[in-house]
Coordinates of C-alpha atoms and ligand atoms in Angstrom, one line a residue:
M1 CA 0.0 0.0 0.0
A2 CA 1.3 3.4 -0.9
I3 CA 0.1 6.9 -0.4
V4 CA -0.8 8.8 -3.6
V5 CA -1.5 12.5 -3.9
Q6 CA -3.7 13.6 -6.8
K7 CA -4.3 17.2 -7.9
F8 CA -7.1 18.4 -10.2
G9 CA -6.7 21.8 -11.9
G10 CA -9.6 24.2 -12.4
T11 CA -10.5 22.9 -15.9
S12 CA -10.6 19.3 -14.6
V13 CA -13.3 20.2 -12.0
A14 CA -15.1 22.9 -14.1
T15 CA -18.5 21.1 -14.1
A16 CA -20.5 18.6 -12.0
T17 CA -19.7 15.9 -14.6
K18 CA -16.0 16.6 -14.5
I19 CA -16.1 16.5 -10.7
Q20 CA -17.7 13.0 -10.9
A21 CA -15.0 12.0 -13.3
A22 CA -12.3 13.2 -10.9
A23 CA -14.0 11.3 -8.1
R24 CA -13.8 8.2 -10.2
R25 CA -10.0 8.6 -10.6
A26 CA -9.5 9.0 -6.9
I27 CA -11.6 5.9 -6.2
D28 CA -9.6 4.0 -8.8
Q29 CA -6.4 4.5 -6.8
H30 CA -8.3 3.8 -3.6
E31 CA -9.5 0.5 -5.1
R32 CA -5.9 -0.4 -6.1
G33 CA -5.3 -0.4 -2.3
H34 CA -3.6 3.0 -2.0
Q35 CA -4.3 5.7 0.5
V36 CA -5.4 8.8 -1.5
I37 CA -5.2 12.5 -0.9
V38 CA -6.7 14.8 -3.5
V39 CA -5.9 18.5 -3.9
V40 CA -8.3 20.6 -6.0
S41 CA -8.2 24.0 -7.5
A42 CA -11.3 26.3 -7.8
M43 CA -13.8 25.3 -10.5
G44 CA -13.0 26.6 -14.0
H45 CA -12.3 30.3 -14.0
S46 CA -13.8 31.0 -10.7
T47 CA -10.6 32.5 -9.2
D48 CA -10.6 35.1 -12.1
E49 CA -14.2 35.8 -11.5
L50 CA -13.7 36.4 -7.8
I51 CA -10.8 38.8 -8.6
D52 CA -13.1 40.6 -11.1
L53 CA -15.8 40.9 -8.5
A54 CA -13.4 42.3 -5.9
K55 CA -12.2 44.9 -8.5
Q56 CA -15.7 46.0 -9.1
V57 CA -16.0 46.8 -5.4
T58 CA -12.7 48.5 -5.2
P59 CA -9.9 49.0 -7.7
R60 CA -7.2 47.9 -5.2
P61 CA -8.6 45.2 -3.0
P62 CA -6.7 44.8 0.3
A63 CA -4.6 41.6 0.1
R64 CA -5.8 40.0 3.3
E65 CA -9.5 40.3 2.2
L66 CA -8.6 39.2 -1.3
D67 CA -7.2 36.0 0.2
M68 CA -10.3 35.5 2.3
L69 CA -12.3 35.8 -0.9
L70 CA -10.2 33.7 -3.2
S71 CA -9.9 30.8 -0.8
T72 CA -13.7 30.3 -1.1
G73 CA -13.2 29.1 -4.7
E74 CA -11.3 26.0 -3.6
Q75 CA -13.7 25.5 -0.6
V76 CA -16.5 25.0 -3.2
S77 CA -14.6 22.3 -5.1
V78 CA -13.4 20.3 -2.1
A79 CA -17.0 20.0 -0.7
L80 CA -18.4 19.0 -4.1
L81 CA -15.6 16.4 -4.7
A82 CA -16.1 14.9 -1.3
M83 CA -19.8 14.6 -2.0
A84 CA -19.2 13.0 -5.4
I85 CA -16.9 10.4 -3.8
Q86 CA -19.3 9.6 -1.0
S87 CA -22.1 9.2 -3.5
Q88 CA -20.1 6.5 -5.2
G89 CA -20.0 4.6 -1.9
V90 CA -16.5 5.5 -0.7
P91 CA -15.8 7.4 2.5
S92 CA -14.3 10.8 2.0
I93 CA -13.8 14.0 3.9
S94 CA -12.9 17.6 2.7
F95 CA -10.6 20.1 4.5
T96 CA -9.6 23.7 3.9
G97 CA -5.9 24.6 4.1
S98 CA -6.2 25.9 7.6
Q99 CA -8.2 22.9 8.8
I100 CA -5.4 20.6 7.6
G101 CA -2.7 22.8 9.2
I102 CA -0.9 24.3 6.2
V103 CA 0.9 27.1 7.9
T104 CA 2.4 29.9 5.7
D105 CA 4.1 33.2 6.2
S106 CA 2.0 36.3 6.2
F107 CA 2.6 37.6 2.6
H108 CA -0.9 37.7 1.5
T109 CA -1.6 36.6 -2.2
K110 CA 1.9 35.2 -2.4
A111 CA 2.5 33.3 0.8
R112 CA 5.1 30.6 1.2
I113 CA 4.5 27.3 3.1
R114 CA 6.3 27.1 6.4
N115 CA 5.1 23.7 7.6
I116 CA 2.3 21.3 7.4
S117 CA 1.0 19.0 10.2
T118 CA 0.1 15.5 9.1
D119 CA -2.0 14.4 12.1
R120 CA -5.4 15.1 10.8
M121 CA -4.7 13.8 7.3
K122 CA -3.1 10.6 8.7
S123 CA -6.0 9.8 11.0
A124 CA -8.6 10.3 8.2
L125 CA -6.5 8.1 5.8
D126 CA -6.2 5.5 8.5
D127 CA -10.0 5.5 8.8
G128 CA -10.1 4.5 5.2
K129 CA -11.2 7.9 3.8
I130 CA -10.2 9.7 0.7
V131 CA -8.9 13.0 2.0
I132 CA -9.7 16.1 -0.1
V133 CA -7.7 19.2 0.5
A134 CA -8.3 22.8 -0.8
G135 CA -5.3 23.8 -2.9
F136 CA -3.7 27.2 -3.1
Q137 CA -4.4 28.3 0.5
G138 CA -3.1 28.2 4.0
V139 CA -3.2 30.1 7.3
D140 CA -0.6 32.3 9.0
E141 CA 0.4 32.2 12.6
N142 CA -2.4 34.6 13.5
Y143 CA -5.1 32.5 11.8
N144 CA -5.3 34.8 8.8
I145 CA -6.2 32.9 5.6
T146 CA -3.4 33.2 3.0
T147 CA -3.1 32.1 -0.7
L148 CA 0.1 30.9 -2.4
G149 CA -0.1 32.9 -5.6
R150 CA -1.8 32.1 -8.9
G151 CA -1.5 28.5 -9.9
G152 CA -0.5 27.6 -6.3
S153 CA -2.5 24.4 -6.0
D154 CA 0.3 22.6 -7.7
T155 CA 2.5 23.7 -4.8
T156 CA 0.0 22.5 -2.2
A157 CA -0.2 19.1 -3.9
V158 CA 3.6 18.6 -4.0
A159 CA 4.0 19.9 -0.5
L160 CA 1.5 17.4 0.9
A161 CA 3.1 14.6 -1.1
A162 CA 6.4 15.6 0.5
V163 CA 5.2 15.7 4.1
I164 CA 3.2 12.5 3.9
C165 CA 6.0 10.7 1.9
A166 CA 3.7 9.8 -0.9
S167 CA 5.1 7.6 -3.6
A168 CA 3.9 10.0 -6.3
C169 CA 2.0 13.2 -7.0
E170 CA -0.3 12.9 -9.9
I171 CA -1.2 16.3 -11.5
F172 CA -4.4 16.0 -13.6
T173 CA -4.8 18.7 -16.1
D174 CA -6.1 19.5 -19.6
V175 CA -2.9 18.6 -21.4
D176 CA -1.3 15.2 -22.0
G177 CA 1.9 16.1 -20.2
V178 CA 5.0 18.1 -20.8
Y179 CA 6.0 18.6 -24.4
T180 CA 9.4 19.2 -26.1
T181 CA 8.1 22.7 -26.8
D182 CA 4.8 24.5 -27.0
P183 CA 2.7 22.5 -29.5
R184 CA 0.8 25.6 -30.5
L185 CA 4.0 27.0 -31.9
V186 CA 5.6 23.9 -33.2
P187 CA 3.0 21.4 -34.4
D188 CA 5.3 18.4 -34.3
A189 CA 6.3 18.9 -30.6
R190 CA 6.3 15.6 -28.8
K191 CA 5.1 14.7 -25.4
L192 CA 8.0 13.7 -23.1
D193 CA 7.9 10.6 -21.0
T194 CA 10.3 11.9 -18.4
I195 CA 12.0 15.2 -17.6
S196 CA 14.3 16.0 -14.7
Y197 CA 13.4 18.6 -12.1
D198 CA 16.2 20.9 -13.2
E199 CA 15.2 20.6 -16.9
M200 CA 11.6 21.3 -15.9
L201 CA 12.7 24.4 -13.9
E202 CA 14.7 25.6 -16.8
M203 CA 11.7 25.1 -19.2
A204 CA 9.0 26.3 -16.8
S205 CA 10.0 29.9 -16.7
L206 CA 10.7 29.8 -20.4
G207 CA 7.1 29.7 -21.4
A208 CA 6.5 26.0 -21.2
G209 CA 4.6 26.7 -18.0
V210 CA 2.6 23.6 -17.4
M211 CA 3.2 23.8 -13.6
H212 CA 3.8 26.4 -11.0
S213 CA 7.6 26.8 -10.7
R214 CA 7.6 26.7 -7.0
S215 CA 6.0 23.3 -7.0
I216 CA 8.9 21.9 -9.0
E217 CA 11.4 23.5 -6.6
F218 CA 9.5 21.7 -3.8
A219 CA 9.5 18.4 -5.6
K220 CA 13.2 18.7 -6.3
K221 CA 14.0 19.6 -2.7
Y222 CA 12.0 16.7 -1.3
H223 CA 12.4 14.2 -4.1
V224 CA 8.7 13.9 -5.0
P225 CA 8.1 12.1 -8.3
I226 CA 5.4 14.0 -10.2
H227 CA 3.2 12.5 -12.9
V228 CA 1.5 15.2 -15.1
R229 CA -1.3 13.6 -17.1
H230 CA -4.6 14.3 -18.9
A231 CA -7.6 14.3 -16.5
S232 CA -10.0 12.6 -18.9
R233 CA -7.6 10.2 -20.7
P234 CA -6.1 7.0 -19.2
D235 CA -2.7 7.6 -21.0
V236 CA 0.5 7.8 -19.1
G237 CA 1.7 11.5 -19.1
T238 CA 5.1 12.9 -18.2
W239 CA 7.1 11.9 -15.1
I240 CA 9.1 14.8 -13.5
V241 CA 11.7 13.1 -11.5
D242 CA 15.3 13.1 -10.3
E243 CA 18.0 13.4 -12.9
L244 CA 19.1 9.8 -12.6
A245 CA 15.7 8.5 -13.3
A246 CA 15.0 10.9 -16.1
R247 CA 18.3 10.3 -17.8
R248 CA 17.8 6.6 -18.4
M249 CA 15.9 7.5 -21.5
G250 CA 17.2 11.0 -21.9
A251 CA 18.4 12.4 -25.2
V252 CA 21.1 15.1 -25.1
V253 CA 18.5 17.9 -25.5
T254 CA 15.1 17.4 -23.9
G255 CA 13.2 20.5 -25.0
A256 CA 13.3 23.9 -26.5
A257 CA 11.4 27.0 -25.4
L258 CA 10.5 30.5 -26.4
A259 CA 10.0 33.4 -24.0
K260 CA 8.4 36.2 -25.9
E261 CA 7.7 38.7 -23.1
E262 CA 11.3 39.6 -22.5
A263 CA 12.9 43.0 -22.6
R264 CA 16.6 43.8 -22.7
I265 CA 18.5 46.4 -20.8
T266 CA 22.2 47.1 -21.6
V267 CA 24.4 49.2 -19.5
R268 CA 27.5 50.4 -21.3
G269 CA 30.8 51.9 -20.3
L270 CA 30.8 50.6 -16.8
P271 CA 34.2 51.1 -15.0
D272 CA 35.8 47.7 -14.7
R273 CA 36.2 47.4 -10.9
P274 CA 34.9 45.4 -8.0
G275 CA 31.4 46.2 -6.7
V276 CA 30.0 47.8 -9.9
V277 CA 27.8 44.9 -10.8
H278 CA 26.5 44.7 -7.3
G279 CA 25.7 48.4 -7.4
L280 CA 23.8 47.9 -10.5
F281 CA 21.6 45.1 -9.3
R282 CA 21.1 45.9 -5.6
E283 CA 18.1 48.1 -6.0
L284 CA 16.4 45.9 -8.5
A285 CA 16.6 43.0 -6.1
E286 CA 15.4 45.1 -3.2
R287 CA 12.3 46.0 -5.3
H288 CA 11.8 42.4 -6.1
V289 CA 12.2 42.7 -9.8
V290 CA 13.0 39.3 -11.3
V291 CA 16.0 39.5 -13.5
D292 CA 16.3 36.7 -16.0
M293 CA 19.3 36.4 -18.3
I294 CA 22.4 38.3 -17.0
V295 CA 25.3 38.6 -19.2
Q296 CA 28.6 40.4 -18.6
N297 CA 31.4 40.0 -20.9
V298 CA 35.2 40.7 -20.6
A299 CA 36.0 44.4 -20.2
K300 CA 37.4 46.2 -23.2
D301 CA 39.7 49.2 -22.7
G302 CA 38.9 49.3 -19.0
F303 CA 35.1 49.4 -19.5
A304 CA 32.6 46.6 -19.0
E305 CA 29.1 46.1 -20.3
V306 CA 26.3 44.3 -18.6
T307 CA 23.1 43.2 -20.4
F308 CA 20.2 41.5 -18.7
T309 CA 16.5 40.8 -19.4
V310 CA 13.4 41.4 -17.4
D311 CA 9.8 40.7 -17.9
E312 CA 8.4 43.2 -20.5
D313 CA 5.9 44.5 -18.0
D314 CA 8.8 45.3 -15.6
L315 CA 10.7 47.3 -18.2
E316 CA 9.6 50.9 -17.3
N317 CA 10.0 50.3 -13.6
S318 CA 13.4 48.6 -14.1
L319 CA 14.7 51.3 -16.3
S320 CA 14.0 54.0 -13.8
I321 CA 15.9 52.0 -11.2
V322 CA 18.8 51.1 -13.5
N323 CA 19.2 54.6 -14.9
K324 CA 19.9 55.9 -11.4
A325 CA 22.1 52.9 -10.4
A326 CA 24.1 53.1 -13.6
A327 CA 24.7 56.9 -13.2
A328 CA 25.9 56.3 -9.6
Q329 CA 28.4 53.7 -10.9
G330 CA 29.7 56.1 -13.6
A331 CA 28.3 54.2 -16.6
A332 CA 28.3 55.8 -20.0
S333 CA 24.8 54.8 -21.1
V334 CA 21.7 52.7 -20.6
Q335 CA 19.9 51.2 -23.6
S336 CA 16.8 49.0 -23.8
D337 CA 14.9 47.0 -26.4
R338 CA 11.4 45.5 -25.8
E339 CA 11.3 43.7 -29.2
V340 CA 13.3 40.7 -28.1
A341 CA 12.6 37.1 -27.4
K342 CA 14.6 34.4 -25.8
V343 CA 15.0 30.9 -27.4
S344 CA 16.6 28.2 -25.3
V345 CA 17.4 24.5 -25.5
V346 CA 17.5 22.5 -22.3
G347 CA 18.8 19.1 -21.5
S348 CA 20.8 17.4 -18.7
G349 CA 22.6 15.4 -21.4
M350 CA 24.5 18.6 -22.4
K351 CA 26.8 18.2 -19.4
T352 CA 28.5 15.3 -21.1
H353 CA 28.1 15.9 -24.8
Y354 CA 29.8 18.6 -26.8
G355 CA 28.7 20.1 -30.0
V356 CA 25.3 21.1 -28.7
A357 CA 26.0 24.8 -28.9
V358 CA 27.2 24.6 -32.5
R359 CA 24.2 22.7 -33.6
M360 CA 21.9 25.3 -32.2
F361 CA 23.9 28.2 -33.7
E362 CA 24.1 26.5 -37.1
A363 CA 20.3 26.0 -37.1
L364 CA 19.8 29.6 -36.3
A365 CA 22.2 30.7 -39.0
A366 CA 20.5 28.5 -41.6
A367 CA 17.2 30.2 -40.7
G368 CA 18.8 33.6 -41.1
V369 CA 18.3 34.5 -37.4
N370 CA 20.8 36.9 -35.9
I371 CA 21.9 36.1 -32.3
Q372 CA 21.9 39.3 -30.2
M373 CA 23.1 37.7 -27.0
I374 CA 24.1 34.3 -25.7
T375 CA 24.2 32.8 -22.2
T376 CA 24.6 29.2 -21.1
S377 CA 24.3 27.1 -18.0
E378 CA 25.3 23.5 -17.5
I379 CA 22.0 22.3 -19.0
K380 CA 20.7 25.2 -21.0
I381 CA 21.8 27.5 -23.9
S382 CA 19.8 30.6 -24.4
V383 CA 20.0 33.2 -27.1
L384 CA 18.2 36.5 -27.5
V385 CA 16.8 37.3 -30.9
A386 CA 14.5 39.8 -32.5
R387 CA 11.0 39.1 -31.3
S388 CA 9.8 38.9 -34.9
Q389 CA 12.1 36.0 -35.5
G390 CA 11.3 34.2 -32.2
V391 CA 8.9 31.5 -33.6
D392 CA 11.1 30.8 -36.6
A393 CA 14.1 30.4 -34.4
L394 CA 12.2 28.0 -32.1
R395 CA 11.1 25.9 -35.0
A396 CA 14.6 25.8 -36.5
V397 CA 16.1 24.7 -33.2
H398 CA 13.4 22.1 -32.5
A399 CA 14.0 20.6 -35.9
A400 CA 17.8 20.7 -35.6
F401 CA 17.7 18.5 -32.5
E402 CA 15.0 16.3 -34.0
L403 CA 13.0 16.7 -30.9
E404 CA 9.9 15.3 -32.6
V405 CA 11.6 11.9 -33.0
V406 CA 10.8 9.4 -30.2
P407 CA 14.0 8.2 -28.6
A408 CA 14.6 4.4 -29.1
D409 CA 14.5 3.1 -25.5
L410 CA 11.1 4.4 -24.3
R411 CA 9.3 2.7 -21.5
F412 CA 5.7 3.5 -20.6
S413 CA 4.5 3.0 -17.1
E414 CA 1.9 3.9 -14.6
D415 CA 4.4 3.6 -11.8
P416 CA 7.0 6.0 -10.9
P417 CA 10.4 5.2 -12.4
E418 CA 12.2 2.9 -9.9
I419 CA 15.1 5.2 -9.1
A420 CA 12.7 7.9 -8.0
V421 CA 10.9 5.6 -5.6
T422 CA 14.2 4.6 -4.0
L423 CA 15.0 8.2 -3.5
V424 CA 11.7 9.0 -1.9
Q425 CA 12.2 6.1 0.5
K426 CA 15.7 7.2 1.3
N427 CA 14.4 10.6 2.1
Q428 CA 11.6 9.6 4.3
G429 CA 13.6 10.2 7.5
P430 CA 14.6 13.8 7.3
V431 CA 11.4 14.9 5.5
S432 CA 8.8 13.9 8.0
T433 CA 8.4 13.9 11.8
E434 CA 5.4 12.6 13.7
N435 CA 3.3 15.6 13.7
A436 CA 4.8 18.4 11.8
I437 CA 7.3 18.7 9.1
V438 CA 10.1 21.1 9.4
G439 CA 12.7 21.2 6.6
S440 CA 16.3 21.8 7.4
A441 CA 15.5 25.6 7.1
P442 CA 12.8 27.3 9.1
G443 CA 10.3 27.2 6.2
M444 CA 9.7 24.3 3.8
E445 CA 9.8 26.7 0.9
D446 CA 12.9 28.7 1.9
L447 CA 15.7 29.2 -0.5
V448 CA 18.3 26.5 -0.3
I449 CA 21.7 27.2 -1.6
S450 CA 23.1 23.7 -1.8
D451 CA 26.5 24.3 -3.1
V452 CA 29.2 26.8 -3.9
E453 CA 31.8 25.7 -6.4
L454 CA 35.2 26.7 -7.7
D455 CA 36.5 25.5 -11.0
R456 CA 40.1 26.4 -11.9
S457 CA 40.5 24.1 -14.8
Q458 CA 39.3 26.6 -17.5
A459 CA 40.7 29.1 -19.9
R460 CA 38.8 31.9 -21.5
I461 CA 38.8 32.8 -25.2
T462 CA 37.6 36.2 -26.2
L463 CA 36.8 37.2 -29.8
L464 CA 37.0 40.9 -30.0
N465 CA 35.3 42.0 -33.2
V466 CA 32.7 39.5 -34.3
P467 CA 30.5 41.0 -37.0
D468 CA 26.9 41.3 -35.8
K469 CA 25.2 39.1 -38.4
P470 CA 23.7 35.7 -38.7
G471 CA 26.1 32.7 -38.8
Q472 CA 29.1 34.1 -36.9
A473 CA 28.6 32.0 -33.7
A474 CA 28.0 29.0 -35.8
L475 CA 31.4 29.5 -37.6
V476 CA 33.3 29.9 -34.4
F477 CA 31.8 26.9 -32.6
R478 CA 32.1 24.7 -35.6
A479 CA 35.8 25.3 -35.6
I480 CA 36.0 24.6 -31.9
A481 CA 33.8 21.4 -32.1
D482 CA 35.9 20.2 -35.1
S483 CA 39.0 20.5 -32.9
G484 CA 37.2 18.2 -30.4
I485 CA 37.1 20.9 -27.7
N486 CA 34.3 21.0 -25.1
V487 CA 32.9 24.5 -24.4
D488 CA 31.5 25.4 -21.0
M489 CA 30.3 29.0 -20.4
I490 CA 29.4 31.1 -23.4
V491 CA 28.8 34.8 -23.2
Q492 CA 27.9 37.1 -26.1
D493 CA 27.1 40.7 -25.6
M494 CA 25.1 43.2 -27.5
S495 CA 26.6 44.7 -30.5
E496 CA 28.6 47.9 -30.6
E497 CA 29.3 50.1 -33.6
V498 CA 33.0 49.8 -34.6
G499 CA 33.6 52.0 -37.6
R500 CA 30.5 51.5 -39.7
E501 CA 29.8 47.9 -39.0
A502 CA 28.2 46.5 -35.8
H503 CA 30.3 44.1 -33.8
T504 CA 29.8 41.9 -30.8
L505 CA 32.1 40.5 -28.1
L506 CA 32.0 36.8 -27.8
S507 CA 33.8 34.9 -25.1
F508 CA 33.7 31.4 -23.8
S509 CA 35.5 29.0 -21.5
I510 CA 37.2 25.8 -22.4
P511 CA 39.6 23.4 -20.6
S512 CA 42.9 25.2 -20.1
R513 CA 44.8 22.3 -21.7
D514 CA 42.9 23.0 -25.0
A515 CA 43.6 26.7 -25.1
I516 CA 46.6 26.7 -27.5
Q517 CA 44.8 24.5 -29.9
A518 CA 41.6 26.7 -29.8
V519 CA 43.6 29.9 -30.4
E520 CA 45.3 28.3 -33.5
A521 CA 42.0 27.1 -34.9
L522 CA 40.3 30.5 -34.4
T523 CA 43.3 32.5 -35.7
Q524 CA 43.2 30.5 -38.8
L525 CA 39.5 31.2 -39.2
L526 CA 39.4 34.9 -38.2
G527 CA 42.9 36.2 -38.9
P528 CA 45.7 37.4 -36.5
N529 CA 44.9 39.7 -33.6
S530 CA 41.3 38.7 -33.4
V531 CA 41.6 36.2 -30.5
A532 CA 42.5 37.0 -26.9
V533 CA 43.1 34.2 -24.4
D534 CA 43.3 34.1 -20.6
P535 CA 44.8 30.6 -20.0
N536 CA 43.6 30.5 -16.4
I537 CA 40.3 31.8 -15.0
A538 CA 38.4 30.9 -11.9
K539 CA 34.8 30.0 -12.3
L540 CA 32.7 30.4 -9.2
S541 CA 29.1 29.0 -9.1
V542 CA 26.3 29.2 -6.6
M543 CA 23.6 26.5 -7.1
G544 CA 20.5 25.4 -5.3
V545 CA 16.8 25.3 -5.1
G546 CA 14.7 28.4 -5.4
I547 CA 17.1 30.6 -7.2
R548 CA 14.5 31.6 -9.7
S549 CA 11.6 32.3 -7.4
H550 CA 13.6 34.0 -4.6
T551 CA 14.9 37.2 -6.0
G552 CA 18.2 38.5 -5.1
V553 CA 20.5 35.4 -5.1
A554 CA 22.6 36.9 -7.8
T555 CA 22.8 40.2 -5.9
R556 CA 24.0 38.4 -2.7
M557 CA 26.6 36.7 -4.8
F558 CA 27.8 40.0 -6.3
A559 CA 27.7 41.7 -2.9
A560 CA 29.9 39.0 -1.4
L561 CA 32.5 39.2 -4.2
A562 CA 32.4 43.0 -4.1
A563 CA 33.1 42.9 -0.3
A564 CA 36.1 40.7 -1.0
N565 CA 37.3 43.2 -3.6
I566 CA 37.0 40.7 -6.4
N567 CA 36.4 41.9 -9.9
I568 CA 33.9 39.9 -12.0
S569 CA 34.8 39.4 -15.6
M570 CA 32.0 37.2 -16.9
I571 CA 28.5 36.3 -15.7
N572 CA 25.9 33.9 -16.8
S573 CA 22.9 32.8 -15.0
S574 CA 20.1 30.2 -15.1
E575 CA 17.2 28.9 -13.0
V576 CA 19.4 26.6 -11.0
R577 CA 22.7 28.3 -10.8
I578 CA 24.7 31.5 -11.3
N579 CA 28.2 31.3 -12.7
V580 CA 30.8 34.1 -12.7
A581 CA 34.4 34.2 -13.9
T582 CA 37.1 36.1 -12.1
D583 CA 40.9 36.0 -12.5
A584 CA 42.6 32.8 -11.4
A585 CA 44.3 34.5 -8.4
H586 CA 41.0 35.3 -6.8
G587 CA 39.4 31.9 -7.0
E588 CA 40.0 30.7 -3.4
I589 CA 39.2 34.0 -1.7
G590 CA 36.0 34.2 -3.8
L591 CA 35.0 30.6 -2.8
E592 CA 35.5 31.5 0.9
A593 CA 33.5 34.7 0.5
L594 CA 30.6 32.9 -1.1
K595 CA 30.6 30.1 1.4
K596 CA 30.3 32.7 4.2
A597 CA 27.7 34.6 2.4
F598 CA 25.5 31.6 1.8
D599 CA 26.3 29.8 5.1
I600 CA 27.8 26.7 3.6
Ligands
LIG701 N1 -7.4 28.7 -8.2 C1 -6.1 29.2 -8.1 C2 -5.7 30.0 -9.3 O1 -6.4 30.0 -10.3 C3 -5.0 28.2 -7.8 C4 -4.8 27.1 -8.8 O2 -5.6 27.0 -9.8 O3 -3.8 26.5 -8.8 O4 -4.7 30.6 -9.4
LIG702 MG1 -3.2 25.8 -12.4

């Protein structure tokens, strides 16, 4: 006998008939001998309707009362679902978030879960009942009702699965699972059988938003296997699991994504000294602006340039903050562009395969797409392109990696992949205590920085004057791949007018032992004096869970390095880690500074 948590989204409980169908699915698991907890969202669009209603009463509804109002949506669905289950002859009981003891902080409309007591759930389960819990809501220490942010029922479901040590969390929704990319944009997108937490996190904020990002962070932290599947079809959906389990059938690249609502900000002519980057981002972090891609390239003539992207809606606000910060740091200018889009490929397999970057860049070149900016992480390569070319770029990349082709060794199953199950069992100890769950940190959803790393094995190659036109990155990385050299960080900045032609600065890191060979290959390609090399750099990384949804991790990293008087020469960031390069001599001091800053 196992414990299974199921979650039904708003569309899957939108009508009485659908509620009966959901009841049937819960009963099916119950009849297979499992204990079942069901988390439900509000019916259909009722949360939107409640928000509308509040806004008719007052344009800016107070957050506490909004939470009081919105929580009623889920209260309706839990009661109806419990009735439906009982009417089919199976005992069932419904609970609100506060009744079940989901304690959150007091940030109304975006509260985070602190802890969950398991007593009441356990005793109802032991009485043979199917337990129905209202998603998206909790209660703070003072008994105020809170909500977890739009889409928060996913997070409730995964959190319950974590505290109760469920063998899986089934997410029933109106799509078949997670796709290689958005099927509305690329018709031959393919449903994935498995995807790892990190891949899902990298995809989620890239527009492939099947699930609430915070729920994936939760699942990763507590090793909860998630099964995303269609509410009204029996088919197996997509398993979101630990990397080991996901990789058994993994291709090198798992998916591709397009984020259309990005806007770019570039700060030029920044003095190249410690603390400048921190000065630039401090206030954005304080104002909770989520910064996405951050790219800083090697300084030229003593001046550095930093480019980053924010949500298009945050552009005005960000610009007013950055203009001031940039002036305070002595920058020459701030520029922005709201007509950009980000295209990314994601895959855990990238860590061990080379040639992924060149394949992506060649596909973009063949489609005539100019790359404005590049940043990479261990499992993702992202490029910024003109928004008008976003969809074409996505299609070209999806086709280049043949993501529509089913990998050879597929295995369909109702049950969680074995490795995931073992991990859950292994983790039962620390996750749960008798009555309440307390993670290693004070709140279950707190940011966890799991590791700080120093890598001193790399060299940096910088190409100073790369013409700003399609196909350039493809040429460069073709030469590198043909030399059998593995590329790690890649950073390409915005273009700059040199003479009459626009140019970009492209730099990347490779193993130090390959530096001479790389310089030879590139000099042959680009001519003398076009390649600069730093044979030894230090790469410092901060990684963990929650980097995306907790703003300010990058800023804390920059602050720690600034305080240690360390100059940052290259930055790239992703959902799960932030990498910076500094000169080799500062590696150890930087590592110590970061360990102190993040308490490791
Ligand atoms: N009903 C809430 C919302 O629409 C929570 C959820 O559906 O996950 O945001
Ligand atoms: Mg939802």
